[in-house]
One Martini backbone bead per residue (centre of mass of N, CA, C, O) as a GRO file, in nm:
protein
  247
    1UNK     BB    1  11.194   9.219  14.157
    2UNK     BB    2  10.982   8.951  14.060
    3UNK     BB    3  11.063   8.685  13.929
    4UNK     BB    4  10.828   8.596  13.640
    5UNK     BB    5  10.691   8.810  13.610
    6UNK     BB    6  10.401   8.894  13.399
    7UNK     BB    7  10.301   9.177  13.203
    8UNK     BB    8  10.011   9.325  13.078
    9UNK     BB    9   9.763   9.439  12.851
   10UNK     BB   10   9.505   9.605  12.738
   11UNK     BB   11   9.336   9.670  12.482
   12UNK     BB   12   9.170   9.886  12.218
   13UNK     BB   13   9.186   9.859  11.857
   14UNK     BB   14   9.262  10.189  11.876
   15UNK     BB   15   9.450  10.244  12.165
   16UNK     BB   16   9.398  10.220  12.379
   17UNK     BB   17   9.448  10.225  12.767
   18UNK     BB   18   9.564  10.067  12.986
   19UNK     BB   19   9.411   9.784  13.146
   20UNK     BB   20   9.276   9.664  13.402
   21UNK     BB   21   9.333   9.381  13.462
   22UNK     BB   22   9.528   9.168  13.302
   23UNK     BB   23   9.572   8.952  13.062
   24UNK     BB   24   9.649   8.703  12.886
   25UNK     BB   25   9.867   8.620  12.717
   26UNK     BB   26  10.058   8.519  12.431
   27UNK     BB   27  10.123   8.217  12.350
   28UNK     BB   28  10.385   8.079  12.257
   29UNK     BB   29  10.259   7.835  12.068
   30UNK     BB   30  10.113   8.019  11.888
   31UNK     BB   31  10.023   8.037  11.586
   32UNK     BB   32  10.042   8.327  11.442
   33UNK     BB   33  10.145   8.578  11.584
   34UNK     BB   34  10.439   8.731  11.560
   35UNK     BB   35  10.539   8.669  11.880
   36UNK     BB   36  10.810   8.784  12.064
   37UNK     BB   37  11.124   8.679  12.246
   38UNK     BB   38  11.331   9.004  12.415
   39UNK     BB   39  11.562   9.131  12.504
   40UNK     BB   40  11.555   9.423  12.701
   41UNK     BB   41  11.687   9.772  12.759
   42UNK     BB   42  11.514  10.028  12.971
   43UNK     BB   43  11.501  10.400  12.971
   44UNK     BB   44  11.406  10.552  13.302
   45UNK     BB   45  11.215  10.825  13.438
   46UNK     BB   46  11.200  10.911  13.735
   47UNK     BB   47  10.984  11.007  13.999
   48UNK     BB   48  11.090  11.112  14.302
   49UNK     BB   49  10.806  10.961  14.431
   50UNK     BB   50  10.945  10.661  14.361
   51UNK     BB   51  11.278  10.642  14.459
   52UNK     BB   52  11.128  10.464  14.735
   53UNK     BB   53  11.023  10.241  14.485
   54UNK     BB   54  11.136  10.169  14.272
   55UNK     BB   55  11.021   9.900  14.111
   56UNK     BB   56  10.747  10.018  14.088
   57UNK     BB   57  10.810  10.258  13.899
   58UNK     BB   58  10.899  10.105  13.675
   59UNK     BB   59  10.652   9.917  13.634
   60UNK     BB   60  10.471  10.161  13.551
   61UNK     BB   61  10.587  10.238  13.288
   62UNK     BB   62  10.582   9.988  13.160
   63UNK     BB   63  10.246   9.980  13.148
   64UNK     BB   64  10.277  10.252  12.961
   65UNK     BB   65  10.402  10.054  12.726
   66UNK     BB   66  10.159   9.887  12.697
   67UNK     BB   67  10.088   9.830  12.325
   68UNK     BB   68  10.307   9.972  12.196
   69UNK     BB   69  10.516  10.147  11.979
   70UNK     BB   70  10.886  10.025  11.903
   71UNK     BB   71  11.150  10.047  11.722
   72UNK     BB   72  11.366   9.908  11.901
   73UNK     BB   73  11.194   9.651  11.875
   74UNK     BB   74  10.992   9.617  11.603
   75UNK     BB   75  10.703   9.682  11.764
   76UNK     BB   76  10.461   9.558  12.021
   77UNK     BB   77  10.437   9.565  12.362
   78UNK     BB   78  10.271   9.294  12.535
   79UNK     BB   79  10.534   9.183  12.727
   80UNK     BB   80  10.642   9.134  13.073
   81UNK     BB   81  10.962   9.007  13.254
   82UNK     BB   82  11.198   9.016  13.427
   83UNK     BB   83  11.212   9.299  13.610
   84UNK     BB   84  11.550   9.480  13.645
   85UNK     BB   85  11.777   9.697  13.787
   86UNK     BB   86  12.071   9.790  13.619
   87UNK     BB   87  12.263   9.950  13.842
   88UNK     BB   88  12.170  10.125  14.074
   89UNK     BB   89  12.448  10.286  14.126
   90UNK     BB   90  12.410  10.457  13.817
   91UNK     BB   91  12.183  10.642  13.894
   92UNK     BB   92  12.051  10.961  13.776
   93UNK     BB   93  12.015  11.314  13.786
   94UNK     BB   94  11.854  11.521  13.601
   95UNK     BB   95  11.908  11.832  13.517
   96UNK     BB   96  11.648  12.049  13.676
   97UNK     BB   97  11.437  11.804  13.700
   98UNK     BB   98  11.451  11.508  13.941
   99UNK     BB   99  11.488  11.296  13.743
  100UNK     BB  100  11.560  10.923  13.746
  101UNK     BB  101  11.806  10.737  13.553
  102UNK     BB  102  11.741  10.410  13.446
  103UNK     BB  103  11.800  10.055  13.392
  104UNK     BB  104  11.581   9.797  13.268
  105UNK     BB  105  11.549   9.478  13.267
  106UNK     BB  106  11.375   9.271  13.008
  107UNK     BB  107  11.129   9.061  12.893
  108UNK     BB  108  11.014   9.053  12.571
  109UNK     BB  109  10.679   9.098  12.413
  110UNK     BB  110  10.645   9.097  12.034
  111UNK     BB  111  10.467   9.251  11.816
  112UNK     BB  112  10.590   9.175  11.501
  113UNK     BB  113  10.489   9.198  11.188
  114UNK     BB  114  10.536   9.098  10.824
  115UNK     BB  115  10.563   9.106  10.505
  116UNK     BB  116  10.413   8.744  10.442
  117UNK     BB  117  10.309   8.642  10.683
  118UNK     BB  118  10.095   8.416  10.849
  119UNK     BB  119   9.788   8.486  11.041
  120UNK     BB  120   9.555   8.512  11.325
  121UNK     BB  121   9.195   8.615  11.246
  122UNK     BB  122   8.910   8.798  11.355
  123UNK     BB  123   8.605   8.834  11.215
  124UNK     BB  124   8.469   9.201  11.259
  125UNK     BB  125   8.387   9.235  10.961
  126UNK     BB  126   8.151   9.290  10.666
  127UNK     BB  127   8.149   9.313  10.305
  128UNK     BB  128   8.170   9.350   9.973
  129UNK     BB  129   8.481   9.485   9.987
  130UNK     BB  130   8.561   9.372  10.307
  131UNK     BB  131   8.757   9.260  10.573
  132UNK     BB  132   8.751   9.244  10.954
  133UNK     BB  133   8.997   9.232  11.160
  134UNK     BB  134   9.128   9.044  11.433
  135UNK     BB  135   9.487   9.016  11.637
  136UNK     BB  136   9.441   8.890  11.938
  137UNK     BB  137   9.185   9.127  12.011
  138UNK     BB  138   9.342   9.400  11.895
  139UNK     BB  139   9.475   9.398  11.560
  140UNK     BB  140   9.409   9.573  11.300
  141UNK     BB  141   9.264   9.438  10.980
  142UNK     BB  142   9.248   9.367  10.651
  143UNK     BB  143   9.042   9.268  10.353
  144UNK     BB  144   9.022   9.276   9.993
  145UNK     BB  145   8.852   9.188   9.766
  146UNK     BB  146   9.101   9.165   9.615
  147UNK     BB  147   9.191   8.899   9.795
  148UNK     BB  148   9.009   8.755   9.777
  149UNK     BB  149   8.908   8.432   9.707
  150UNK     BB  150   8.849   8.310   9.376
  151UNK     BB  151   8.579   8.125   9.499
  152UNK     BB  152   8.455   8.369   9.624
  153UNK     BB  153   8.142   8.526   9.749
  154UNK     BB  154   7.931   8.750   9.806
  155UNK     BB  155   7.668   8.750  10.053
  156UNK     BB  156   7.396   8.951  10.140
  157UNK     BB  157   7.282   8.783  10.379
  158UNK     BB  158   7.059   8.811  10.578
  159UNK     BB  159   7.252   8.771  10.971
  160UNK     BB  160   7.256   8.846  11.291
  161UNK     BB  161   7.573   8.742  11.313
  162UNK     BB  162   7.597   8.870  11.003
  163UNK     BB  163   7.691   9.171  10.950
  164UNK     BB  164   7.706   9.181  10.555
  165UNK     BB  165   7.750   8.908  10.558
  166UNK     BB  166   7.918   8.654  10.325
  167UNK     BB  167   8.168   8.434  10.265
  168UNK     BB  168   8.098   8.201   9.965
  169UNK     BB  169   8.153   7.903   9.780
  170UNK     BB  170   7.991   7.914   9.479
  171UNK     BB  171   7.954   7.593   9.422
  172UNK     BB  172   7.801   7.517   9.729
  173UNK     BB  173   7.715   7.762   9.946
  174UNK     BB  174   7.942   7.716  10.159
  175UNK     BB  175   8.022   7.439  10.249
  176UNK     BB  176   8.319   7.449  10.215
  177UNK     BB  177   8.347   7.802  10.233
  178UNK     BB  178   8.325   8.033  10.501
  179UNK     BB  179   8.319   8.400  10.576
  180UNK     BB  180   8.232   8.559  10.901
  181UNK     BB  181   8.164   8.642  11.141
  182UNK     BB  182   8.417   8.490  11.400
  183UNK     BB  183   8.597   8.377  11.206
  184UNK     BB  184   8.927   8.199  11.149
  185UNK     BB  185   9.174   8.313  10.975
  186UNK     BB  186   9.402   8.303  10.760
  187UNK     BB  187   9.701   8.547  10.683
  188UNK     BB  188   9.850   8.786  10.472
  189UNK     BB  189  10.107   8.993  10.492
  190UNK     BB  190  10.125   9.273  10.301
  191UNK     BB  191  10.116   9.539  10.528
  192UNK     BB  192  10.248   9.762  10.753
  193UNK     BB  193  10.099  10.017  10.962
  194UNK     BB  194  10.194  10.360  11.145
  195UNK     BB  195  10.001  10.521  11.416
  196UNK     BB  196  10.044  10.630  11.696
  197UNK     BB  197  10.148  10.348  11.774
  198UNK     BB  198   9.944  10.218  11.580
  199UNK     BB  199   9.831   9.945  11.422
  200UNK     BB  200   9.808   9.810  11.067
  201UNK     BB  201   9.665   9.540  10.856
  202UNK     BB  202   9.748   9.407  10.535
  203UNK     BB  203   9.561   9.154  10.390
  204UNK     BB  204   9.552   8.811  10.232
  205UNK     BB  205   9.329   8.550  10.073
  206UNK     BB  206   9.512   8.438   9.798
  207UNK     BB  207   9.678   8.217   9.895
  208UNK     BB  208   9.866   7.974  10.030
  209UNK     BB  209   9.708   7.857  10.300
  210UNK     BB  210   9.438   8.012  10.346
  211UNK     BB  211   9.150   8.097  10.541
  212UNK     BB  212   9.005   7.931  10.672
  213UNK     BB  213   9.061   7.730  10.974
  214UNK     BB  214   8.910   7.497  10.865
  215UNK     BB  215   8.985   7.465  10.553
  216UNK     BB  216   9.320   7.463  10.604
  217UNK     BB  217   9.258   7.189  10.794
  218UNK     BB  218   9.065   7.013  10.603
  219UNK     BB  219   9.264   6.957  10.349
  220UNK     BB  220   9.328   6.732  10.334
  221UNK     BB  221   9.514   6.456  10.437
  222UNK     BB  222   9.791   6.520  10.418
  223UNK     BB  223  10.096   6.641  10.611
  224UNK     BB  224  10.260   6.718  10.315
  225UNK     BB  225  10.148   6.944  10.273
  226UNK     BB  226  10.159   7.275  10.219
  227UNK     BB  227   9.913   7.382  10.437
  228UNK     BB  228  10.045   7.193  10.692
  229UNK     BB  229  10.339   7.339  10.708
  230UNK     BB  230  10.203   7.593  10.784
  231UNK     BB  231  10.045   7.528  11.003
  232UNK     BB  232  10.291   7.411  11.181
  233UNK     BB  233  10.395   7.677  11.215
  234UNK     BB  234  10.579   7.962  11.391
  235UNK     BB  235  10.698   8.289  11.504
  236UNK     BB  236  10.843   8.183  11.693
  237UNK     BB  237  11.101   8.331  11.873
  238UNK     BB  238  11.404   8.333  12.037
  239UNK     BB  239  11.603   8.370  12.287
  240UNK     BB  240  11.946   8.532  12.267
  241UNK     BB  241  11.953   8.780  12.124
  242UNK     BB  242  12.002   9.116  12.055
  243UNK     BB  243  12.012   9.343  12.251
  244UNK     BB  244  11.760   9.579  12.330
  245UNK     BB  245  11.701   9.936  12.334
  246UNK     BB  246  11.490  10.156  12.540
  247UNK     BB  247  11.388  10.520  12.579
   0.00000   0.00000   0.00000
């Protein structure tokens, strides 16, 4: 397989198949992504019309595996790289069933959010009672009313690019804070639930450090606030832990 080559793929936010051709992966230094890069070796099953061409026929199945949950990762493969099938001469044929069980070693980009953690999403819809984000344009969150800033109110005023109106700053109507359809938002994952491989995240906007990403950047500038400290933090993991298995 060619060495450094990373493969992705696009999802719809409720889980469906992955579509080619790949889109960019999460960029390694994005604040808020929660993508980690772990090693991990794949126990994959060859169909025997592969067995001519293992390395594509790996890499079909890898590409099979992307953006769902896989427990032994401890989150969604979002991308893999450097994928090279481990000791071909191991590699040993299923009995009565034909197909050919390997093993591939490959760099893994999972996204696995905890909570506690605090990520970056886009807001696309909103609500009196809730706010609905994407997280990297494809993992869905929400946000209840009872999370929002206690600063904000919801303001029902049609808007044709944010229907369902908008949340803003009570105090001056918005001009300090407000979060509307398209807005990016800083937010605190309160939980995470896993259904059919497909994630949900619950967060919060009501901690330190959170609110829209223009609010939360442009709070007084000194360095060393809190909220700056915050901006500045980023949730990637270095290569080099405990090599994963993935069946």
């Amino acid at each position: 397989m060619p060495g450094g080559t990373r493969r992705t793929a696009a999802a719809a936010p409720r889980g469906g198949p992955p579509r080619a051709p790949p889109p960019r992966a999460p960029s390694p230094s994005a604040p808020y992504s929660a993508v980690v890069t772990k090693r991990a070796t794949f126990k994959l099953s060859l169909h025997p019309s592969a067995v001519s061409d293992a390395d594509r026929g790996a890499r079909a199945l890898l590409d099979g595996m992307l953006m769902r949950h896989h427990d032994q990762l401890g989150g969604v493969l979002v991308a893999y790289s450097d994928a090279s099938i481990a000791s071909p001469e191991s590699a040993r044929i299923v009995h009565m069933a034909g197909y050919v069980d390997v093993r591939v070693r490959a760099t893994a980009r999972v996204f696995c959010p905890t909570p506690g953690a605090k990520l970056l999403g886009r807001v696309n819809k909103v609500g009196v009672d809730h706010v609905g984000l994407l997280v990297l344009d494809v993992f869905n969150a929400s946000v209840s009313a009872s999370e929002m800033p206690p600063a904000l109110i919801h303001n029902p005023v049609i808007d044709p690019t944010s229907p369902g109106g908008c949340w803003e700053s009570a105090a001056d109507g918005g001009e300090g804070h407000r979060i509307a359809v398209g807005t990016e938002v800083v937010f605190q994952v309160k939980s995470v639930s896993e259904y059919d491989d497909v994630l949900h995240l619950i967060g919060s906007l009501a901690e330190e450090g959170t609110g829209s990403r223009a609010f939360v950047e442009g709070v007084g500038a000194d360095e060393d606030k809190p909220h700056k400290r915050i901006l500045a933090q980023t949730n990637e993991s270095n290569v080099g832990e405990e090599e994963k298995e993935v069946d």
